[in-house]
XYZ file of N, CA and C in Angstrom:
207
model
N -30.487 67.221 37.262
C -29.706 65.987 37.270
C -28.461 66.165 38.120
N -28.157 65.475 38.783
C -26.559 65.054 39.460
C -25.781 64.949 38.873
N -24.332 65.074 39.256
C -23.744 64.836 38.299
C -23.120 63.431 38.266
N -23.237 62.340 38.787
C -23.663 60.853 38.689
C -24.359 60.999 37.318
N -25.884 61.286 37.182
C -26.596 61.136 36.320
C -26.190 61.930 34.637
N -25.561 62.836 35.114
C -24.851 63.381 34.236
C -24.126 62.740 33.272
N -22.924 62.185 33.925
C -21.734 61.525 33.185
C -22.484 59.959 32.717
N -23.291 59.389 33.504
C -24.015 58.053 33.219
C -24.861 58.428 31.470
N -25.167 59.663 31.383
C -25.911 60.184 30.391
C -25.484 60.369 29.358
N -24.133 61.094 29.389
C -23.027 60.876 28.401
C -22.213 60.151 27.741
N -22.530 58.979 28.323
C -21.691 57.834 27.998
C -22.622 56.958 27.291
N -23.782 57.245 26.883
C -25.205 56.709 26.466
C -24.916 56.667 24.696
N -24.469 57.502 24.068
C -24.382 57.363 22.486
C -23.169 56.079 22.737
N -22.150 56.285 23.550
C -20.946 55.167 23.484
C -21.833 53.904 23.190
N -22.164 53.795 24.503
C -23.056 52.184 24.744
C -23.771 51.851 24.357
N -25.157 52.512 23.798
C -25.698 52.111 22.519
C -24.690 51.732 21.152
N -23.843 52.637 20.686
C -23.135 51.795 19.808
C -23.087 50.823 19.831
N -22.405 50.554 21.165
C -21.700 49.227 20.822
C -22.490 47.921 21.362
N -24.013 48.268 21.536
C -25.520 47.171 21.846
C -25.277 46.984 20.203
N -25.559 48.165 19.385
C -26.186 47.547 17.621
C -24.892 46.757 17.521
N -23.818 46.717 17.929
C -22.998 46.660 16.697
C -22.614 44.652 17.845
N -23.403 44.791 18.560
C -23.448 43.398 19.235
C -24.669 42.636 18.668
N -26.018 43.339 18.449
C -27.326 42.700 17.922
C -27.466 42.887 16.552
N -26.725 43.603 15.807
C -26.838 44.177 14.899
C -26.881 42.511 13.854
N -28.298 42.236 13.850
C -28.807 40.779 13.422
C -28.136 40.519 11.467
N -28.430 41.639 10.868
C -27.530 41.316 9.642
C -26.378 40.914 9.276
N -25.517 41.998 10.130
C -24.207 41.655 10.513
C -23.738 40.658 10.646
N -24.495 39.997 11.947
C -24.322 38.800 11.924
C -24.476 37.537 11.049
N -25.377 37.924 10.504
C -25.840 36.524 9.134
C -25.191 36.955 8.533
N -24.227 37.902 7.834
C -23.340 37.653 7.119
C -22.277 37.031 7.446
N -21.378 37.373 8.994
C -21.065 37.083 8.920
C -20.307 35.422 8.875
N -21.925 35.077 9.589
C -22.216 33.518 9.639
C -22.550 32.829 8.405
N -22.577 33.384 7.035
C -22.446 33.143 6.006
C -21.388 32.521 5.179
N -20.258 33.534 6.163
C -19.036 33.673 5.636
C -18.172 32.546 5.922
N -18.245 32.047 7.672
C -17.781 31.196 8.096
C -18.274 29.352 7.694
N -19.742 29.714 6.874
C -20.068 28.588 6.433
C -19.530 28.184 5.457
N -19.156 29.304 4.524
C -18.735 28.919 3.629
C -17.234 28.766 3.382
N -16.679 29.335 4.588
C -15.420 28.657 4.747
C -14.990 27.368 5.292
N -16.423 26.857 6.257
C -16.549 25.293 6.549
C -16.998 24.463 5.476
N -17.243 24.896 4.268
C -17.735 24.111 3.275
C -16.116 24.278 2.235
N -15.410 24.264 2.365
C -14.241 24.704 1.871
C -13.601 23.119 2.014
N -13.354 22.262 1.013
C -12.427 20.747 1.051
C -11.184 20.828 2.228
N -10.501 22.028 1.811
C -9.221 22.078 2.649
C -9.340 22.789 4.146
N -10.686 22.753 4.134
C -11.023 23.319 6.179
C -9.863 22.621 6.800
N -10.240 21.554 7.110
C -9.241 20.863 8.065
C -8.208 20.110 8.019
N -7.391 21.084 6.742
C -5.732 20.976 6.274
C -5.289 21.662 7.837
N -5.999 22.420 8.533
C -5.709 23.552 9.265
C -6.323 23.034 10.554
N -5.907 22.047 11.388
C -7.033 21.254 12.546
C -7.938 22.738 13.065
N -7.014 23.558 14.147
C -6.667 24.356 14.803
C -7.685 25.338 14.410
N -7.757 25.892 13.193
C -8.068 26.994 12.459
C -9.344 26.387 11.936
N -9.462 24.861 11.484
C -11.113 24.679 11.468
C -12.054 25.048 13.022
N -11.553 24.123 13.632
C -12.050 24.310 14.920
C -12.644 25.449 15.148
N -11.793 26.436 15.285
C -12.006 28.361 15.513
C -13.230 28.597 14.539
N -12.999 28.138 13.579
C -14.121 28.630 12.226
C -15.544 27.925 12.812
N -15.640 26.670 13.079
C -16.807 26.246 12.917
C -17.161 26.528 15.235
N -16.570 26.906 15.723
C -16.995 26.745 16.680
C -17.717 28.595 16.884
N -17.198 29.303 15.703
C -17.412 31.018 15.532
C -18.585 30.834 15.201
N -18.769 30.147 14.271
C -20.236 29.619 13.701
C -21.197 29.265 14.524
N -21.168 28.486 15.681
C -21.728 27.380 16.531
C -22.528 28.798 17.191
N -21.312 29.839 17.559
C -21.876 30.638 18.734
C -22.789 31.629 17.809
N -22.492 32.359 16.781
C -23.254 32.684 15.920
C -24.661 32.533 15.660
N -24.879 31.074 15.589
C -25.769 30.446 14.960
C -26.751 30.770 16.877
N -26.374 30.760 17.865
C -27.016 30.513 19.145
C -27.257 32.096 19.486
N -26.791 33.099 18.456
C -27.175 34.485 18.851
C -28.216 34.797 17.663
N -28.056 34.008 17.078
C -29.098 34.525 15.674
C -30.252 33.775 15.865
N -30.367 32.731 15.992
C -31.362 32.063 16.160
C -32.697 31.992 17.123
N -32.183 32.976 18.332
C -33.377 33.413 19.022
C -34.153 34.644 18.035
N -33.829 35.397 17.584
C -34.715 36.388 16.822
C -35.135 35.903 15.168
N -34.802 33.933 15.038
C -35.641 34.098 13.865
C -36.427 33.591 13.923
């Protein structure tokens, strides 16, 4: 190996990490769980600003989870 191929090789446990911890499909339904049930919350949008953020976290959520179900 080169040492191009070398250092590209080593950096391989990094970047896999951080693939699961991007697909990591449970993770995610929880945490899209979480945000539902903070959009199901009466006083969501005491908070315009802060609903928005919540349900739009959700929106994107819901468009990463939903291809693998």
């Amino acid at each position: 190996l080169n040492l191009e191929q070398q250092q590209s090789l080593s950096y391989a446990p990094s970047r896999l990490d951080a693939i699961r911890g991007i697909f990591d499909l449970p993770r995610l339904k929880t945490l899209l769980a979480d945000l539902e049930l903070q959009s199901a919350d009466p006083s969501l949008w005491d908070d315009p600003a802060q609903a928005q953020k919540i349900l739009q976290r959700a929106a994107r959520l819901r468009e990463m989870i939903n291809p693998f179900e």
